[in-house]
Coordinates of C-alpha atoms and ligand atoms in Angstrom, one line a residue:
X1 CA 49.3 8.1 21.1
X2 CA 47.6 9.0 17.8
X3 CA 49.7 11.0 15.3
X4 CA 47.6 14.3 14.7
X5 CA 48.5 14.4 11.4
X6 CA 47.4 11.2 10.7
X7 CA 43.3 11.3 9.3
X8 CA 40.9 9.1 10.3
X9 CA 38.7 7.1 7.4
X10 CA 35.7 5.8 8.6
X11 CA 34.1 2.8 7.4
X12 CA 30.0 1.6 7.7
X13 CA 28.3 -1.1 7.0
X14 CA 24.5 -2.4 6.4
X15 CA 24.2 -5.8 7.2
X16 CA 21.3 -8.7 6.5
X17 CA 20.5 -11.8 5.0
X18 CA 20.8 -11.2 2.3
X19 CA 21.6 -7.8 2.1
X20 CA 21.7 -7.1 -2.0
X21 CA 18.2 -5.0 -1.6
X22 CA 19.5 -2.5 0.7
X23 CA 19.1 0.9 -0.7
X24 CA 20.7 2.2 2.7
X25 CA 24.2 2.8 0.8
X26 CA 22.5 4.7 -1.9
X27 CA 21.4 6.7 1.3
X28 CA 24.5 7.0 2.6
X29 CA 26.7 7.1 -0.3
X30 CA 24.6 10.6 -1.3
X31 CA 25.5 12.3 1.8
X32 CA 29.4 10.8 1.9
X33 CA 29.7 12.8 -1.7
X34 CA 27.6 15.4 -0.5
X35 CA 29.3 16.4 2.6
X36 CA 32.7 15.4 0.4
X37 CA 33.5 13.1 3.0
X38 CA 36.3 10.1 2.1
X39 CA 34.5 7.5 4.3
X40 CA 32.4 4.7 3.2
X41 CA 29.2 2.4 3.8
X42 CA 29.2 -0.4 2.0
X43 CA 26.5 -3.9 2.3
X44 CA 27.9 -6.6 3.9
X45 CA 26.4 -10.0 3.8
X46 CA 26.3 -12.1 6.9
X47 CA 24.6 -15.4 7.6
X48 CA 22.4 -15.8 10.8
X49 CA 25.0 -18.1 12.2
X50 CA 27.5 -15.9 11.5
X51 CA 26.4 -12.5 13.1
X52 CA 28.0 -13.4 16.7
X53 CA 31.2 -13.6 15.0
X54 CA 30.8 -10.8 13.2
X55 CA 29.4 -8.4 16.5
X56 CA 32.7 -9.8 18.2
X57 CA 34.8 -8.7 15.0
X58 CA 33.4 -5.1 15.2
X59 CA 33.8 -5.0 18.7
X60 CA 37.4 -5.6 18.8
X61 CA 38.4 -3.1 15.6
X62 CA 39.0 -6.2 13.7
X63 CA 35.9 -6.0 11.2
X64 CA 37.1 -2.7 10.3
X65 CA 33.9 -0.7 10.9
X66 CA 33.2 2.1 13.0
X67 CA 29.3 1.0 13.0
X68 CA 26.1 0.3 10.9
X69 CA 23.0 -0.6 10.4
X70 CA 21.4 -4.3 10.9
X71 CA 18.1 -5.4 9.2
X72 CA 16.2 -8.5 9.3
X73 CA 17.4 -11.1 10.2
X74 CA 19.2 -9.4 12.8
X75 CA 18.1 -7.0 14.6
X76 CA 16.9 -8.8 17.6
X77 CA 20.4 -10.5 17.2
X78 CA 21.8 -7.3 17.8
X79 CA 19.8 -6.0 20.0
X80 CA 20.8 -9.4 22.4
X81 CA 24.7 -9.0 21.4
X82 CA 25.5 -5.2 21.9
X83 CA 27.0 -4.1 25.2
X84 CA 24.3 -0.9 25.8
X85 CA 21.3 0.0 24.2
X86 CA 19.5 3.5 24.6
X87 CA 15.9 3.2 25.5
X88 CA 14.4 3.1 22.3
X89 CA 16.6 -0.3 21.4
X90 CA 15.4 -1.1 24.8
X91 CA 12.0 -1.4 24.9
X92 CA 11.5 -2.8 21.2
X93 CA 13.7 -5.5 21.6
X94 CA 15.2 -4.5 18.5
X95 CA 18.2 -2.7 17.1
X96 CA 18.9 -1.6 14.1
X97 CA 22.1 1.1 14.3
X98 CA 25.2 0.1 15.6
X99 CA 28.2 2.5 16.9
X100 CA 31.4 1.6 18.4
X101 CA 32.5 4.0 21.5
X102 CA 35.0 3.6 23.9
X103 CA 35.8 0.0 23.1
X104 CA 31.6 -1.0 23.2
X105 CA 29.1 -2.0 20.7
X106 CA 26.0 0.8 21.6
X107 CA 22.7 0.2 19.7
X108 CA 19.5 2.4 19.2
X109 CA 16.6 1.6 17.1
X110 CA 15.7 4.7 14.9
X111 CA 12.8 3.5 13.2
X112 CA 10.5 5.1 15.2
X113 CA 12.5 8.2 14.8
X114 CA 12.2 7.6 11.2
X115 CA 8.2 7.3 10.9
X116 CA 8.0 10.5 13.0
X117 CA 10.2 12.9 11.3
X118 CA 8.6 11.5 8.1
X119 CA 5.2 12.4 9.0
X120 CA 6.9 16.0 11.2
X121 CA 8.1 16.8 7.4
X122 CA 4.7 16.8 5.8
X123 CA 3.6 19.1 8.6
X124 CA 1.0 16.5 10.3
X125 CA -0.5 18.1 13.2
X126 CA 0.0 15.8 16.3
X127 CA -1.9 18.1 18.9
X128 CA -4.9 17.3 16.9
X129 CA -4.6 14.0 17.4
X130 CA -5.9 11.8 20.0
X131 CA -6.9 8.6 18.6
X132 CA -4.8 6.5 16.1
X133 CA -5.2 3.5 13.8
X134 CA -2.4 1.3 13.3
X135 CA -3.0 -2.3 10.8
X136 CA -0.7 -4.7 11.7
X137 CA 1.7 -6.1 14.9
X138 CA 4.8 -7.3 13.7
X139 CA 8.2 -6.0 14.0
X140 CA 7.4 -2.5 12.3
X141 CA 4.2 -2.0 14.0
X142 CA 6.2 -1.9 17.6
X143 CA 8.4 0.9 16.1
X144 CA 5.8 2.8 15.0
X145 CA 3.6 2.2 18.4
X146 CA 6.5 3.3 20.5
X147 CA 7.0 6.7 18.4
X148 CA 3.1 6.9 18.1
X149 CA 2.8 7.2 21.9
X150 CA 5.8 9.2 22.9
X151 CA 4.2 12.0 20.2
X152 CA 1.8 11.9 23.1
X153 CA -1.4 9.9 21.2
X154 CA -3.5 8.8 23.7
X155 CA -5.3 6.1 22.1
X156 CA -3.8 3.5 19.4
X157 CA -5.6 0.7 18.5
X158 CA -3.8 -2.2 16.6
X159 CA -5.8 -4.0 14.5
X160 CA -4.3 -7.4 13.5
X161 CA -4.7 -10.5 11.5
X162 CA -3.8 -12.6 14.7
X163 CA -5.5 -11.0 17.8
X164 CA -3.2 -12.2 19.8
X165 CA -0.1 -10.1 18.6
X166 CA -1.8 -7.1 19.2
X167 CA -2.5 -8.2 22.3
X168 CA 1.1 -8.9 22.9
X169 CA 2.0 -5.5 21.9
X170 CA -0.6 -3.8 24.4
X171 CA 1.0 -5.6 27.2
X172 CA 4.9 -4.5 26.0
X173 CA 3.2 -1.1 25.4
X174 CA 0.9 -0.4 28.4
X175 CA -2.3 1.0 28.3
X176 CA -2.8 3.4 25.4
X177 CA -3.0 0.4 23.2
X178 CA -5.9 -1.3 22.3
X179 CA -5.6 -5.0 20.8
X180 CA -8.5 -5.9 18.0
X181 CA -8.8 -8.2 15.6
X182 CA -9.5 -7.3 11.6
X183 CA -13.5 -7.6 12.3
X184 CA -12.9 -4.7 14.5
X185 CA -11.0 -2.2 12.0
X186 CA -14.4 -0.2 10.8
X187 CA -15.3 0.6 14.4
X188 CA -12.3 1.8 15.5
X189 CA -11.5 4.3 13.1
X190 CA -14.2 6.3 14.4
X191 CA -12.9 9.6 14.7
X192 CA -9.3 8.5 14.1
X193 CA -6.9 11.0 13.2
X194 CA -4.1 8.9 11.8
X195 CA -4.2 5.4 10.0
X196 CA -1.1 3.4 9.7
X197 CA -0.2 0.4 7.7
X198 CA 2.5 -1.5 8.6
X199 CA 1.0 -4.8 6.9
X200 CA 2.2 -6.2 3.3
X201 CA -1.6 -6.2 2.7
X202 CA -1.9 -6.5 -1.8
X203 CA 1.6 -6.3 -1.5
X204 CA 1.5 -10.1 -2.1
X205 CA -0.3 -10.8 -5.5
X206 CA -3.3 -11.0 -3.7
X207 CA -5.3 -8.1 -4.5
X208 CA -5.7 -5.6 -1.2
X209 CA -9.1 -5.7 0.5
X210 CA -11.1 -2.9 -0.3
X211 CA -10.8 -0.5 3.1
X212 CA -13.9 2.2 4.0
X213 CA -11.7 4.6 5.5
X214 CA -14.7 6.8 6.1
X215 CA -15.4 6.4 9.9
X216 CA -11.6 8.7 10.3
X217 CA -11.8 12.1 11.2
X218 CA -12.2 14.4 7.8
X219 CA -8.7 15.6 8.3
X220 CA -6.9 12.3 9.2
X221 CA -3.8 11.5 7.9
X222 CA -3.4 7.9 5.9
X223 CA -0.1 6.4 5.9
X224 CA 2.0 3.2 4.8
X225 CA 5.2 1.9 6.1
X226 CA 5.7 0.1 2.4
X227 CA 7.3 2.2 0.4
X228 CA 7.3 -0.2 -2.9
X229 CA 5.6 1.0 -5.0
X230 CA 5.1 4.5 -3.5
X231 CA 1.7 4.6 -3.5
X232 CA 0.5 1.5 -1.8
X233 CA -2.7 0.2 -2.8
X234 CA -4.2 1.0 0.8
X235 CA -2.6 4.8 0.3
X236 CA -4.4 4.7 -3.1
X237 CA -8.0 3.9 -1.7
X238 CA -7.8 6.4 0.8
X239 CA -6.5 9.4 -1.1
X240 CA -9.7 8.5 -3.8
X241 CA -11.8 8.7 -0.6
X242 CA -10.6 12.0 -0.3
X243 CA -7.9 11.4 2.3
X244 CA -4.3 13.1 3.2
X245 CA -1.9 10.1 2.5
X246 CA 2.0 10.4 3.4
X247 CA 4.3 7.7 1.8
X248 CA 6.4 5.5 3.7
X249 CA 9.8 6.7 2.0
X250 CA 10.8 9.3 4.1
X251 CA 10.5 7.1 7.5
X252 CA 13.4 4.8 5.2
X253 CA 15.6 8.3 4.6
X254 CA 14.4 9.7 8.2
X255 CA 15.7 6.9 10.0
X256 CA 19.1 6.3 8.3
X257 CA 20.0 10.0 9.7
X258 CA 21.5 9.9 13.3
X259 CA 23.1 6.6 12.1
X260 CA 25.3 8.7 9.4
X261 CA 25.7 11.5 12.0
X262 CA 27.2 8.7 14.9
X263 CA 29.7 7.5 12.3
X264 CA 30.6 10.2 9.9
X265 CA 30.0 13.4 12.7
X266 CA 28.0 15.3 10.4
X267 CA 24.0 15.9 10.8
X268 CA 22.9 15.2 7.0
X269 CA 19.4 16.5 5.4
X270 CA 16.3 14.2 4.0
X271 CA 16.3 16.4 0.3
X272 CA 14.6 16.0 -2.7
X273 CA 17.7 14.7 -4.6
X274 CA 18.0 12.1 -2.2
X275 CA 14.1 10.6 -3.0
X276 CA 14.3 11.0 -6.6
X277 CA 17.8 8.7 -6.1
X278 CA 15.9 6.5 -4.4
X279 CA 12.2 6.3 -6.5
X280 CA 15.3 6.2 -9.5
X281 CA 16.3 2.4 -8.3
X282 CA 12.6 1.2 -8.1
Ligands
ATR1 P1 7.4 -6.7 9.9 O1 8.6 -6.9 10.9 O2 7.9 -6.1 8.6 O3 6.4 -5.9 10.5 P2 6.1 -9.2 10.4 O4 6.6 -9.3 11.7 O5 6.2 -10.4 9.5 O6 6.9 -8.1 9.5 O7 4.6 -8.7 10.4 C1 3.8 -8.6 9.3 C2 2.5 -8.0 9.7 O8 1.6 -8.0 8.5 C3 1.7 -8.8 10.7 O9 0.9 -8.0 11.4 C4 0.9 -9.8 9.8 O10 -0.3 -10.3 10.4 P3 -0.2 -11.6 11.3 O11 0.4 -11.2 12.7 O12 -1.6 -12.1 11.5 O13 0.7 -12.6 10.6 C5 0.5 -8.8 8.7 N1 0.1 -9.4 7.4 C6 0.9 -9.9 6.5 N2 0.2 -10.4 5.5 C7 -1.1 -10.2 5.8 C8 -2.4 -10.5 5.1 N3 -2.4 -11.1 3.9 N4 -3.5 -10.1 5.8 C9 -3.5 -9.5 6.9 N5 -2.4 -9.2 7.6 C10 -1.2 -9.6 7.0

């Protein structure tokens, strides 16, 4: 039995490969001194190979950890190795927040969560949208699919470099997603509402191709999943073309919450002080 007097410390982690770019403990750090909590989140390298070990070690109490967050490369990894995911985790095929409870690794992917409350915060009107635009069909895109539709979007069209990943994506997603390839992009903004990018597009060296972002709706809302720099090339075209653009570093703050509130119990807040820590370490 537990001694009541005894208090319990808990201990995060963020692990990757590598890991030394994380700007989750900033995140996390902020609320542990906010919310004057004696707990910590630290990074924690580990290698590919390594991360079965390592789910085992948090499993059993050994590792230490009460829970995390995993990013590439392993959130499918840990998506495969936890004992039960919530549906989010589920359908994505991706995890990235860990938890232990009562003796089993559970896993969630709050990415999703993240975009949304991001774009929630700067008051974009959902009901007014029907149609959205979203570039790209890798990992990120899913996330951002999944939350797109279960706001209730009725059409999303993924326009991608390779076709056929989008078309992958409309078959995990079901029928409110339309695969096209880049020829396509012009024509099926029509009358969008949102634009996401979820590409690296001139995030390369290469300079960004020059977007027409015209065909949207008048009030449609342009957003990037990139958040370095903060104003993406892409978000910069569109706002000179007159557009609403929302930057992609609340979905980073936004998602990191109900991991913090899983380990540490409390429900923290996305605040100013907490993005100018963060545009601070750019
Ligand atoms: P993430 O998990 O961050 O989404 P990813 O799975 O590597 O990363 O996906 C990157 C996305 O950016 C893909 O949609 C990719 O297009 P392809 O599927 O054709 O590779 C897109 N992308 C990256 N660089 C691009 C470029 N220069 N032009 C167009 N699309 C690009």
């Amino acid at each position: 039995m537990r001694d009541s007097r005894e208090t319990f410390v808990n201990h995060a982690f963020v692990t990757g490969y590598p890991i030394k770019h994380s700007r989750s403990p900033l995140i996390h750090g902020y609320w542990l001194r906010k919310f004057g909590l004696e707990g910590s989140y630290k990074a924690h390298e580990v290698k590919p190979e390594d991360f079965p070990a390592f789910m085992n070690a948090l499993r059993d109490g050994s590792a230490g950890f009460c829970g995390g967050n995993v990013t590439i490369p392993h959130k499918e990894a840990a998506f495969r190795l936890a004992d039960r995911l919530d549906e989010h985790a589920a359908e994505l095929g991706a995890a990235n927040t860990l938890w232990l409870e009562e003796g089993e690794i559970r896993a969630t992917n709050t990415d999703g969560l993240g975009f949304v409350a991001n774009l929630d915060e700067r008051a974009l009107g959902w009901d007014r949208i029907s149609t959205a635009v979203v570039l790209g069909a890798g990992g990120a895109s899913r996330a951002v699919i999944q939350a797109v539709r279960d706001r209730g979007i009725k059409t999303i069209h993924v326009v991608n470099r390779t076709e056929m990943r989008a078309r992958e994506l409309a078959d995990r997603f079901g029928a409110a997603v339309r695969p096209h390839p880049m020829a396509a992009l012009s024509e099926v903004m029509a009358g969008a509402g949102l634009f996401v990018n979820t590409t690296s597009l001139g995030m390369d060296g290469e300079p960004a191709p020059q977007i027409d972002f015209s065909p949207l709706s008048g009030e449609a809302v342009v957003t990037d999943i990139v958040y370095v720099p903060l104003k993406t090339p892409l978000l910069r075209q569109a706002e000179e073309q007159g557009f609403r653009i929302v930057d992609g570093l609340g979905m980073l703050l936004h998602q990191a919450v109900p991991g913090f509130e899983k380990w540490f119990g409390r429900r923290p807040l996305v605040d100013e002080q907490l993005r100018q820590i963060i545009i601070n370490d750019m």
